[in-house]
Coordinates of C-alpha atoms and ligand atoms in Angstrom, one line a residue:
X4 CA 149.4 117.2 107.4
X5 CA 150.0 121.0 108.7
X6 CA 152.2 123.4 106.2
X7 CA 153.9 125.7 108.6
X8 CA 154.2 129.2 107.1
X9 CA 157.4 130.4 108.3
X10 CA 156.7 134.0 106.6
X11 CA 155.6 137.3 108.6
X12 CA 152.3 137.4 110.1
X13 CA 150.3 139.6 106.8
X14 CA 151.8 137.4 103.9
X15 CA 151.1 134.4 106.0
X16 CA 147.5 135.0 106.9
X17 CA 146.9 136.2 102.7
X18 CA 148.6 132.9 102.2
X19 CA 146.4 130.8 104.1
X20 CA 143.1 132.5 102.7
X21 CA 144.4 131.4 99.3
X22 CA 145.4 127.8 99.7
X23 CA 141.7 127.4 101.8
X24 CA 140.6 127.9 98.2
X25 CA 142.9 126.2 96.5
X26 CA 143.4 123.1 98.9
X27 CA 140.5 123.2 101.4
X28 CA 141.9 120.2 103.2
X29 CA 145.0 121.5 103.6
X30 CA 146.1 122.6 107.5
X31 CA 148.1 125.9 107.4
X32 CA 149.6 127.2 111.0
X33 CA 151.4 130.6 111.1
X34 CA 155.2 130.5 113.3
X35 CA 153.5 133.5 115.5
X36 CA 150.7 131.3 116.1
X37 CA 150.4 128.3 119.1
X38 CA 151.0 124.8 117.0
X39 CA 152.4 121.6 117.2
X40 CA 156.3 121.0 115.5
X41 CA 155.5 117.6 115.5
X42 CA 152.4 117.9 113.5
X43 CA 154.2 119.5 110.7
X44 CA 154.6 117.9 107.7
X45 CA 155.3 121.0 105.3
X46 CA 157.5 123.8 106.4
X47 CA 157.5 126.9 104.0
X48 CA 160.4 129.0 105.2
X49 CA 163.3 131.8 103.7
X50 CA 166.0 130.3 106.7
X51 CA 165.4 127.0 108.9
X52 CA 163.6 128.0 111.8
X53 CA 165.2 127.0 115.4
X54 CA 162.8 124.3 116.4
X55 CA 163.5 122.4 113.4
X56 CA 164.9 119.3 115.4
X57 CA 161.0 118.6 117.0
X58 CA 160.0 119.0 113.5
X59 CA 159.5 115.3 113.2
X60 CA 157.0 114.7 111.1
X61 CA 158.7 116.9 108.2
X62 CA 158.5 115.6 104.3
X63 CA 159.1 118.9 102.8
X64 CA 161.2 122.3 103.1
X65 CA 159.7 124.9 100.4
X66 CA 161.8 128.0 99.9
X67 CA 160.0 131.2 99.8
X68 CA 162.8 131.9 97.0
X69 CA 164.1 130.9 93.7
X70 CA 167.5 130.2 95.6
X71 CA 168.0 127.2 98.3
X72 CA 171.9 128.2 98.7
X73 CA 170.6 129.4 102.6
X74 CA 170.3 126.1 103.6
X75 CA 173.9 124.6 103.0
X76 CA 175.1 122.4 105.3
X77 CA 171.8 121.9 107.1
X78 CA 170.6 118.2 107.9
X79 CA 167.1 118.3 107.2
X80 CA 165.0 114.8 108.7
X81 CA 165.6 111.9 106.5
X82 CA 164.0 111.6 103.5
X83 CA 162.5 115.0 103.6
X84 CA 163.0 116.7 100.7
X85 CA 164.0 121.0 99.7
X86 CA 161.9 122.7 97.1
X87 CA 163.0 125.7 95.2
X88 CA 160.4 128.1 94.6
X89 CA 159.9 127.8 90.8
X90 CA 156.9 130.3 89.5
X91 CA 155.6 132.7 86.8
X92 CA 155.2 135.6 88.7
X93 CA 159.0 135.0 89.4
X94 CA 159.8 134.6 86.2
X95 CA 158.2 137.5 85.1
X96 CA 159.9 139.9 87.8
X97 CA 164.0 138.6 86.6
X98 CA 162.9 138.6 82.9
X99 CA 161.7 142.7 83.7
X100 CA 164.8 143.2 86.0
X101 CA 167.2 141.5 83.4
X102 CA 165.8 143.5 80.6
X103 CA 165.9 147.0 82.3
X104 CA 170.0 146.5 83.4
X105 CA 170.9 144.6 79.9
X106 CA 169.4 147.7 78.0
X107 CA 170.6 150.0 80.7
X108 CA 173.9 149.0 80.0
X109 CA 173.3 148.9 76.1
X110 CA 172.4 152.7 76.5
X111 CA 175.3 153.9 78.9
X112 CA 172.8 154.4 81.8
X113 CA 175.5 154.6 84.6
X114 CA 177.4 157.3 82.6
X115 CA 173.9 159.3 82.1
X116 CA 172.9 159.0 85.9
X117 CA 176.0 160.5 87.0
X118 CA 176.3 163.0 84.8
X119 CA 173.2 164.2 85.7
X120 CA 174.4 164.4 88.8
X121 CA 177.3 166.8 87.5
X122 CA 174.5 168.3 85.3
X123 CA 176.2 167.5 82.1
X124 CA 174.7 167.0 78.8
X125 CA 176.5 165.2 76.8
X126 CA 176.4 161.8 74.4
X127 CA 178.6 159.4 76.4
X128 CA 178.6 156.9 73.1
X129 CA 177.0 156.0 70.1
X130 CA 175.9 152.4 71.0
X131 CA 176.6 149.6 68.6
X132 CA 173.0 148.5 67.0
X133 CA 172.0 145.2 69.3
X134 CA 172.5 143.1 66.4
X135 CA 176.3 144.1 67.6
X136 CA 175.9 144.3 71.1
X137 CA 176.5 140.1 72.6
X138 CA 174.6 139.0 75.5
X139 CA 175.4 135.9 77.3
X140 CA 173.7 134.3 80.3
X141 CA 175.3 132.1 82.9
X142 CA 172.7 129.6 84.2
X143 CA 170.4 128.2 82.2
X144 CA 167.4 127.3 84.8
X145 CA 163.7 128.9 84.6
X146 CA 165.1 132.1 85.3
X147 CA 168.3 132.5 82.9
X148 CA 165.7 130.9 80.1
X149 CA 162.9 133.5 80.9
X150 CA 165.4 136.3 80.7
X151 CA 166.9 135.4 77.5
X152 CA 163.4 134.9 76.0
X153 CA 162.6 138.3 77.5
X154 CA 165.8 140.0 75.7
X155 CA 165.0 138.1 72.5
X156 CA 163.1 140.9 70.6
X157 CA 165.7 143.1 70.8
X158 CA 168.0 141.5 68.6
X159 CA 171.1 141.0 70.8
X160 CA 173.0 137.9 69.5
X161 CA 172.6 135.4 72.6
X162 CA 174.5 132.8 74.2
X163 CA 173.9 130.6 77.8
X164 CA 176.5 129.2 79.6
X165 CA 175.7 126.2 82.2
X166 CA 177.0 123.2 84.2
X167 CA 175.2 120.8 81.5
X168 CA 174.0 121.1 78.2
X169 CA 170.5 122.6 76.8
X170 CA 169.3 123.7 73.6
X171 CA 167.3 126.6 73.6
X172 CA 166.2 128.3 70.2
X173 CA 168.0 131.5 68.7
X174 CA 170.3 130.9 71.6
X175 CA 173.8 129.8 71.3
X176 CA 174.5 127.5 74.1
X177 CA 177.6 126.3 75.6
X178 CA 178.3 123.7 78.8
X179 CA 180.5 122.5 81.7
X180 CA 184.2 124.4 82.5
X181 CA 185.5 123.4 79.3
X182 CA 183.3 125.9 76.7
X183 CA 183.2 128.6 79.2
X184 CA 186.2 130.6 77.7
X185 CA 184.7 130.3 74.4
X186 CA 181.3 131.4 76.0
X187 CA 183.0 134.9 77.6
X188 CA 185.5 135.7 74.7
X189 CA 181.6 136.6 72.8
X190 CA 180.6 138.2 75.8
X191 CA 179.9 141.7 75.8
X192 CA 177.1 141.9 78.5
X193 CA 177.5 139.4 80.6
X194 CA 174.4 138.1 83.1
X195 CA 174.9 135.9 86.3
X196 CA 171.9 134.2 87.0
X197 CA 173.4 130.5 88.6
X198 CA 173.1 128.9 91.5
X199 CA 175.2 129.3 94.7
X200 CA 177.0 126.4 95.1
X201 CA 180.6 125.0 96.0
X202 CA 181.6 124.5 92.3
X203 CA 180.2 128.9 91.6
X204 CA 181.3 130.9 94.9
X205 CA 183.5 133.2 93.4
X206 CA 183.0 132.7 89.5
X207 CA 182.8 136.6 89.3
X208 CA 186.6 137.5 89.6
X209 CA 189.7 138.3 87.7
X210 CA 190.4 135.8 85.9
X211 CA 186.9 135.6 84.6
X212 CA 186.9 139.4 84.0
X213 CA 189.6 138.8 81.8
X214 CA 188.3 136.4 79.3
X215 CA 185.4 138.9 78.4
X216 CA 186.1 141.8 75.8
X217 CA 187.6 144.8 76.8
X218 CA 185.2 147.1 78.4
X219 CA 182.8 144.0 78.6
X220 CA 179.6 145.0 81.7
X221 CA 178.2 143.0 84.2
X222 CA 174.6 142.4 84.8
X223 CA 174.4 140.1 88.7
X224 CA 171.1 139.0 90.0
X225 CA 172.3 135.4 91.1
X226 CA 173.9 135.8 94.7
X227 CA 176.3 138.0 96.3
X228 CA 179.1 135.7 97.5
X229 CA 179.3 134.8 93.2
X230 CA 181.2 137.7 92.6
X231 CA 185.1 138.6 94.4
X232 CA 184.4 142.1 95.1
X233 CA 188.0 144.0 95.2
X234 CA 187.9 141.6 91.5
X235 CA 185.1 143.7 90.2
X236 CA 186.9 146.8 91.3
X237 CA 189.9 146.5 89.6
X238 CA 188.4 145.6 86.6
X239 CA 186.5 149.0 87.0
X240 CA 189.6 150.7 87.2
X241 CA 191.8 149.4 84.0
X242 CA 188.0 149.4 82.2
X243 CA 188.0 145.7 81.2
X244 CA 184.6 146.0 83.0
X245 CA 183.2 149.2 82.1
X246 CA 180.2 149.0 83.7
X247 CA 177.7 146.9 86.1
X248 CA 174.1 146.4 87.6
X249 CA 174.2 144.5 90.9
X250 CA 171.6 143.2 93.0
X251 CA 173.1 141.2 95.4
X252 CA 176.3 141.8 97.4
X253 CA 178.1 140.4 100.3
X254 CA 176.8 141.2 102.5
X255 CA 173.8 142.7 102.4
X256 CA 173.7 145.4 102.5
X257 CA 177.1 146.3 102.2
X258 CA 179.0 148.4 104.7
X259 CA 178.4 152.7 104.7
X260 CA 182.4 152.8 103.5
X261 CA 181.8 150.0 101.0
X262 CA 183.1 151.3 97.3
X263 CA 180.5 150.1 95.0
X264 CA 178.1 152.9 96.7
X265 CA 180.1 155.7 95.4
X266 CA 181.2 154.0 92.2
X267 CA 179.6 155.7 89.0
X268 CA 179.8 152.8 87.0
X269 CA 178.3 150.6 89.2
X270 CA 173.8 150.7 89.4
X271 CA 173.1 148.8 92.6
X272 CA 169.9 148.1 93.5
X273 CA 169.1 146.0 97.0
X274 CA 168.0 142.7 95.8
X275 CA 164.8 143.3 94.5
X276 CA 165.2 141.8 90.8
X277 CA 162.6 139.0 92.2
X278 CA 160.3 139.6 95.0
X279 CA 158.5 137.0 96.1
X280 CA 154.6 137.7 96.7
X281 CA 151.6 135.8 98.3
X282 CA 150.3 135.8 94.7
X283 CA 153.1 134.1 93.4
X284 CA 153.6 131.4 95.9
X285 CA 150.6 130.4 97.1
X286 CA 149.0 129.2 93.7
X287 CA 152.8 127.4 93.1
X288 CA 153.0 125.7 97.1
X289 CA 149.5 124.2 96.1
X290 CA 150.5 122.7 92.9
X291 CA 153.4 121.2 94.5
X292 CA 151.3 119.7 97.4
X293 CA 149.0 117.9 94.9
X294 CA 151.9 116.4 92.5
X295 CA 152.9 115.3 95.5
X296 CA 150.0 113.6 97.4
X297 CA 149.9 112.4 93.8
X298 CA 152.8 110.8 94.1
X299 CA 154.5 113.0 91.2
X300 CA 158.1 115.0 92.2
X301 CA 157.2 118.5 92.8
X302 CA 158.3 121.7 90.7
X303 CA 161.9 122.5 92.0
X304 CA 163.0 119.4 93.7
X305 CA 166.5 120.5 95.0
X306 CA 169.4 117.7 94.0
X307 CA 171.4 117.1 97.2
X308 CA 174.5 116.1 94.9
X309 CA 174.2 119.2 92.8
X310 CA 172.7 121.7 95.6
X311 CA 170.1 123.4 93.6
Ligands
GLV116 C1 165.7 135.7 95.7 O1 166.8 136.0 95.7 C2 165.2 134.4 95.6 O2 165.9 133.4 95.8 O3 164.0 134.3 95.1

Protein backbone atom coordinates (compact mmCIF):
# COMPACT_ATOMS: atom_id res chain seq x y z
CA UNK A 1 0.00 0.00 0.00
CA UNK A 2 3.29 2.43 0.10
CA UNK A 3 3.00 5.81 -2.19
CA UNK A 4 6.56 6.33 -3.25
CA UNK A 5 7.34 10.11 -3.29
CA UNK A 6 9.56 10.46 -6.15
CA UNK A 7 10.13 14.33 -5.30
CA UNK A 8 13.35 15.99 -3.54
CA UNK A 9 13.99 15.16 -0.03
CA UNK A 10 12.16 18.78 1.64
CA UNK A 11 8.95 18.65 -0.50
CA UNK A 12 8.79 14.91 0.16
CA UNK A 13 9.16 14.93 3.89
CA UNK A 14 6.35 18.30 4.03
CA UNK A 15 4.41 15.85 1.85
CA UNK A 16 4.34 13.00 4.03
CA UNK A 17 3.60 15.20 7.29
CA UNK A 18 0.44 16.23 5.39
CA UNK A 19 -1.11 13.03 4.08
CA UNK A 20 -0.28 11.44 7.92
CA UNK A 21 -3.14 13.92 8.57
CA UNK A 22 -5.01 13.50 5.81
CA UNK A 23 -4.69 9.64 5.33
CA UNK A 24 -3.21 8.21 8.59
CA UNK A 25 -3.07 4.74 7.13
CA UNK A 26 -1.52 5.62 4.23
CA UNK A 27 2.50 4.32 3.93
CA UNK A 28 4.59 7.18 2.36
CA UNK A 29 8.52 6.16 1.50
CA UNK A 30 10.89 8.93 0.20
CA UNK A 31 13.29 7.66 -3.29
CA UNK A 32 16.45 8.87 -0.93
CA UNK A 33 15.14 6.64 1.64
CA UNK A 34 15.89 2.43 2.02
CA UNK A 35 12.29 0.82 0.72
CA UNK A 36 10.95 -1.96 -0.96
CA UNK A 37 10.02 -1.39 -5.15
CA UNK A 38 7.90 -4.21 -4.71
CA UNK A 39 5.93 -2.81 -1.94
CA UNK A 40 4.88 0.06 -3.96
CA UNK A 41 1.69 0.48 -4.94
CA UNK A 42 1.57 4.41 -5.64
CA UNK A 43 4.41 6.16 -7.35
CA UNK A 44 4.18 10.03 -7.29
CA UNK A 45 6.88 11.15 -9.70
CA UNK A 46 7.80 14.24 -12.50
CA UNK A 47 9.84 11.38 -14.81
CA UNK A 48 9.65 7.40 -14.33
CA UNK A 49 12.28 6.54 -12.03
CA UNK A 50 14.90 3.76 -13.17
CA UNK A 51 13.79 0.87 -10.99
CA UNK A 52 10.40 1.07 -12.30
CA UNK A 53 10.53 -2.63 -13.75
CA UNK A 54 10.73 -4.11 -9.83
CA UNK A 55 7.96 -1.84 -9.30
CA UNK A 56 5.52 -4.74 -9.28
CA UNK A 57 3.05 -4.03 -7.24
CA UNK A 58 2.28 -0.61 -9.00
CA UNK A 59 -1.71 0.55 -9.57
CA UNK A 60 -0.94 4.11 -9.99
CA UNK A 61 1.58 6.76 -11.59
CA UNK A 62 0.57 10.43 -10.25
CA UNK A 63 2.31 13.33 -12.02
CA UNK A 64 3.66 16.01 -9.83
CA UNK A 65 2.36 18.17 -12.90
CA UNK A 66 -0.63 19.23 -14.84
CA UNK A 67 1.15 17.62 -17.92
CA UNK A 68 1.73 13.69 -18.43
CA UNK A 69 3.32 14.30 -22.05
CA UNK A 70 6.90 13.03 -20.13
CA UNK A 71 5.85 9.73 -20.03
CA UNK A 72 5.16 8.89 -23.80
CA UNK A 73 6.09 5.84 -24.96
CA UNK A 74 6.56 4.32 -21.49
CA UNK A 75 5.03 0.83 -20.65
CA UNK A 76 3.82 1.27 -17.28
CA UNK A 77 2.69 -2.53 -15.38
CA UNK A 78 -0.59 -3.64 -16.67
CA UNK A 79 -3.50 -2.12 -15.60
CA UNK A 80 -1.82 0.60 -13.68
CA UNK A 81 -3.17 3.58 -14.42
CA UNK A 82 -1.35 7.69 -14.97
CA UNK A 83 -2.91 10.53 -13.16
CA UNK A 84 -2.56 14.09 -14.16
CA UNK A 85 -2.19 16.39 -11.39
CA UNK A 86 -5.53 18.31 -11.50
CA UNK A 87 -5.69 21.05 -8.47
CA UNK A 88 -6.84 24.52 -7.23
CA UNK A 89 -3.75 25.87 -6.28
CA UNK A 90 -2.84 25.04 -9.93
CA UNK A 91 -5.46 26.45 -11.29
CA UNK A 92 -5.09 29.47 -9.50
CA UNK A 93 -1.25 29.97 -10.52
CA UNK A 94 -2.15 29.64 -14.87
CA UNK A 95 -5.33 31.73 -14.32
CA UNK A 96 -2.66 34.60 -12.56
CA UNK A 97 0.06 33.76 -15.18
CA UNK A 98 -2.54 33.84 -18.11
CA UNK A 99 -3.94 37.15 -16.92
CA UNK A 100 -0.62 38.99 -16.40
CA UNK A 101 0.80 37.99 -20.32
CA UNK A 102 -2.87 38.50 -21.92
CA UNK A 103 -2.98 42.04 -20.32
CA UNK A 104 0.66 42.47 -20.87
CA UNK A 105 0.16 42.09 -24.32
CA UNK A 106 -3.11 44.23 -24.27
CA UNK A 107 -0.91 47.11 -22.91
CA UNK A 108 2.26 46.74 -25.24
CA UNK A 109 4.44 45.52 -22.31
CA UNK A 110 7.33 44.09 -24.57
CA UNK A 111 7.53 47.46 -26.36
CA UNK A 112 7.63 49.29 -22.77
CA UNK A 113 10.32 46.90 -21.27
CA UNK A 114 12.66 47.54 -23.98
CA UNK A 115 12.28 50.91 -24.30
CA UNK A 116 13.08 51.31 -21.01
CA UNK A 117 15.99 49.77 -21.72
CA UNK A 118 16.82 52.43 -24.48
CA UNK A 119 15.40 54.94 -21.89
CA UNK A 120 12.62 56.15 -24.09
CA UNK A 121 9.41 57.57 -23.20
CA UNK A 122 7.12 57.18 -25.42
CA UNK A 123 3.29 55.82 -26.12
CA UNK A 124 3.99 52.75 -28.23
CA UNK A 125 -0.13 52.58 -29.05
CA UNK A 126 -3.37 53.48 -28.00
CA UNK A 127 -4.81 50.05 -27.23
CA UNK A 128 -8.20 49.10 -28.63
CA UNK A 129 -10.81 49.03 -25.39
CA UNK A 130 -10.97 44.99 -24.46
CA UNK A 131 -14.40 44.97 -25.62
CA UNK A 132 -12.10 45.17 -29.09
CA UNK A 133 -9.29 43.27 -28.13
CA UNK A 134 -10.31 39.01 -29.05
CA UNK A 135 -8.89 36.39 -26.81
CA UNK A 136 -9.02 32.89 -27.73
CA UNK A 137 -7.84 29.82 -25.82
CA UNK A 138 -6.59 26.52 -27.30
CA UNK A 139 -7.47 23.75 -24.82
CA UNK A 140 -10.26 23.62 -22.98
CA UNK A 141 -9.22 21.40 -19.76
CA UNK A 142 -9.20 22.82 -16.03
CA UNK A 143 -6.62 25.09 -16.91
CA UNK A 144 -7.72 26.80 -20.32
CA UNK A 145 -11.40 27.06 -18.38
CA UNK A 146 -9.82 28.69 -15.23
CA UNK A 147 -7.91 31.14 -17.37
CA UNK A 148 -10.74 32.17 -19.39
CA UNK A 149 -12.91 32.63 -16.22
CA UNK A 150 -9.92 34.56 -14.86
CA UNK A 151 -9.82 37.05 -18.10
CA UNK A 152 -13.63 37.21 -17.96
CA UNK A 153 -13.97 40.61 -16.00
CA UNK A 154 -12.12 42.34 -18.32
CA UNK A 155 -14.29 42.33 -21.09
CA UNK A 156 -12.23 40.69 -23.92
CA UNK A 157 -14.68 38.96 -26.32
CA UNK A 158 -13.68 35.06 -25.77
CA UNK A 159 -13.39 32.05 -27.63
CA UNK A 160 -11.84 28.25 -26.85
CA UNK A 161 -10.72 26.04 -29.28
CA UNK A 162 -10.38 22.12 -28.41
CA UNK A 163 -10.21 18.44 -29.78
CA UNK A 164 -14.11 18.07 -28.69
CA UNK A 165 -16.80 20.21 -27.97
CA UNK A 166 -17.69 22.16 -24.59
CA UNK A 167 -20.02 24.83 -23.74
CA UNK A 168 -18.72 27.22 -21.39
CA UNK A 169 -20.69 30.51 -20.59
CA UNK A 170 -19.86 34.03 -22.31
CA UNK A 171 -17.39 31.98 -24.15
CA UNK A 172 -17.60 31.27 -27.79
CA UNK A 173 -16.44 27.74 -28.36
CA UNK A 174 -15.32 26.01 -31.31
CA UNK A 175 -14.02 22.02 -31.81
CA UNK A 176 -11.92 19.41 -33.69
CA UNK A 177 -9.62 20.54 -36.94
CA UNK A 178 -12.50 21.56 -38.80
CA UNK A 179 -13.58 25.09 -36.74
CA UNK A 180 -10.11 25.84 -35.94
CA UNK A 181 -9.67 28.39 -38.91
CA UNK A 182 -12.73 29.97 -37.97
CA UNK A 183 -11.45 29.96 -34.24
CA UNK A 184 -7.87 31.94 -35.25
CA UNK A 185 -9.30 34.30 -38.05
CA UNK A 186 -11.07 36.08 -34.44
CA UNK A 187 -8.00 35.67 -32.79
CA UNK A 188 -6.17 38.59 -31.67
CA UNK A 189 -4.36 37.17 -28.54
CA UNK A 190 -4.01 33.88 -28.91
CA UNK A 191 -3.27 31.37 -25.68
CA UNK A 192 -1.80 27.77 -25.95
CA UNK A 193 -2.79 25.90 -23.07
CA UNK A 194 -3.21 21.97 -24.72
CA UNK A 195 -1.87 18.99 -24.19
CA UNK A 196 1.35 17.57 -25.78
CA UNK A 197 0.34 14.91 -27.82
CA UNK A 198 0.97 13.32 -31.43
CA UNK A 199 -2.09 15.09 -32.96
CA UNK A 200 -0.42 19.02 -31.12
CA UNK A 201 3.54 18.79 -31.49
CA UNK A 202 4.05 21.61 -33.61
CA UNK A 203 0.45 23.38 -33.83
CA UNK A 204 2.48 26.70 -33.14
CA UNK A 205 3.95 27.36 -36.76
CA UNK A 206 3.41 29.14 -39.97
CA UNK A 207 0.74 28.08 -41.22
CA UNK A 208 -1.18 28.60 -37.97
CA UNK A 209 0.50 32.10 -37.66
CA UNK A 210 -1.15 32.87 -40.67
CA UNK A 211 -4.72 32.26 -40.03
CA UNK A 212 -4.60 34.78 -37.00
CA UNK A 213 -4.93 38.72 -37.75
CA UNK A 214 -2.15 40.62 -38.71
CA UNK A 215 -0.09 41.56 -35.94
CA UNK A 216 -2.08 38.83 -33.81
CA UNK A 217 0.41 37.94 -30.19
CA UNK A 218 1.06 34.77 -28.60
CA UNK A 219 0.50 33.91 -25.05
CA UNK A 220 2.34 29.84 -24.58
CA UNK A 221 2.15 28.15 -21.32
CA UNK A 222 1.34 24.56 -22.76
CA UNK A 223 4.73 22.84 -23.71
CA UNK A 224 7.67 23.79 -25.61
CA UNK A 225 7.92 21.22 -28.39
CA UNK A 226 3.96 22.92 -29.37
CA UNK A 227 5.48 25.71 -30.94
CA UNK A 228 8.17 25.51 -34.40
CA UNK A 229 10.52 27.92 -33.22
CA UNK A 230 12.33 29.45 -36.53
CA UNK A 231 7.98 29.64 -37.25
CA UNK A 232 7.58 32.12 -34.49
CA UNK A 233 10.54 33.97 -35.70
CA UNK A 234 9.57 34.72 -38.93
CA UNK A 235 6.34 35.73 -37.98
CA UNK A 236 8.24 38.25 -35.68
CA UNK A 237 9.86 39.56 -38.53
CA UNK A 238 6.99 40.37 -41.28
CA UNK A 239 4.79 41.35 -37.82
CA UNK A 240 1.98 38.87 -38.42
CA UNK A 241 2.93 38.10 -34.73
CA UNK A 242 3.74 41.12 -33.09
CA UNK A 243 4.38 40.02 -29.93
CA UNK A 244 4.66 36.89 -27.46
CA UNK A 245 4.91 35.66 -23.67
CA UNK A 246 6.56 32.10 -23.56
CA UNK A 247 7.03 29.89 -20.87
CA UNK A 248 8.16 26.92 -22.19
CA UNK A 249 10.63 26.27 -25.02
CA UNK A 250 12.59 23.56 -26.46
CA UNK A 251 14.55 22.92 -24.84
CA UNK A 252 14.75 24.12 -21.71
CA UNK A 253 16.31 26.29 -21.25
CA UNK A 254 17.21 27.28 -24.58
CA UNK A 255 20.81 27.55 -25.79
CA UNK A 256 23.04 31.10 -24.72
CA UNK A 257 22.92 31.95 -28.77
CA UNK A 258 19.21 31.06 -28.87
CA UNK A 259 17.19 34.24 -30.59
CA UNK A 260 14.16 34.57 -28.46
CA UNK A 261 16.65 35.78 -25.54
CA UNK A 262 17.55 38.84 -27.36
CA UNK A 263 14.22 39.32 -29.11
CA UNK A 264 12.26 42.59 -27.83
CA UNK A 265 9.08 41.31 -28.60
CA UNK A 266 9.38 38.23 -27.08
CA UNK A 267 8.74 38.13 -22.63
CA UNK A 268 10.07 34.70 -21.70
CA UNK A 269 9.79 33.59 -18.52
CA UNK A 270 11.33 29.90 -17.45
CA UNK A 271 8.39 27.83 -16.94
CA UNK A 272 7.02 29.01 -13.97
CA UNK A 273 3.31 29.91 -15.08
CA UNK A 274 2.35 26.79 -12.65
CA UNK A 275 4.52 25.61 -9.84
CA UNK A 276 3.59 22.81 -8.29
CA UNK A 277 3.75 23.03 -4.26
CA UNK A 278 3.40 20.52 -1.33
CA UNK A 279 0.29 22.51 -0.51
CA UNK A 280 -1.19 21.94 -3.65
CA UNK A 281 -0.54 18.28 -4.13
CA UNK A 282 -0.73 16.74 -1.14
CA UNK A 283 -4.47 17.63 -0.16
CA UNK A 284 -5.20 16.54 -4.26
CA UNK A 285 -2.91 12.93 -4.05
CA UNK A 286 -5.15 12.18 -0.92
CA UNK A 287 -8.37 12.80 -2.49
CA UNK A 288 -7.44 10.73 -5.38
CA UNK A 289 -6.31 7.75 -3.03
CA UNK A 290 -9.82 7.70 -1.30
CA UNK A 291 -11.97 7.83 -4.67
CA UNK A 292 -9.96 5.24 -5.41
CA UNK A 293 -9.94 2.74 -2.50
CA UNK A 294 -13.55 3.77 -3.05
CA UNK A 295 -13.65 2.37 -6.04
CA UNK A 296 -14.43 5.87 -7.84
CA UNK A 297 -11.87 6.96 -10.99
CA UNK A 298 -9.57 9.45 -9.67
CA UNK A 299 -9.36 13.31 -10.67
CA UNK A 300 -7.12 13.26 -13.85
CA UNK A 301 -7.22 9.79 -15.11
CA UNK A 302 -4.95 10.06 -18.20
CA UNK A 303 -6.81 8.35 -21.49
CA UNK A 304 -4.15 6.04 -23.15
CA UNK A 305 -5.96 6.50 -26.58
CA UNK A 306 -5.96 10.29 -26.24
CA UNK A 307 -2.67 10.74 -24.04
CA UNK A 308 -3.79 13.17 -21.59
C1 LIG B 1 3.97 22.10 -15.53
O1 LIG B 1 4.28 22.40 -16.62
C2 LIG B 1 2.99 21.10 -15.21
O2 LIG B 1 2.78 20.17 -16.01
O3 LIG B 1 2.39 21.23 -14.15
Amino acid sequence: MTLLANIDTERGAKLRSILADLLPDQQVALADEAYDPTDIRHLLTWKIPDNLAQMTALKTVFSVGAGVDQFTGIRLPDGAKLVRLVAPGLVAMMREYVTMAVLGLHRDLPAYIAQRQAQVWKMASVPPPASARRVGVMGLGELGKGALAALQPFGFPLAGWARSPHKIDGVECFHGAAMLDDFLARTDILVCLLPLTPQTEGILNASLFAKLPHGAALVQAGRGRHLNQPDLVAALETGQISAAVLDVTDPEPLPQDHPFWGDPRIILTPHIACITQVETLAPAIAANLSRDAQGQPMLGEVAPERGY
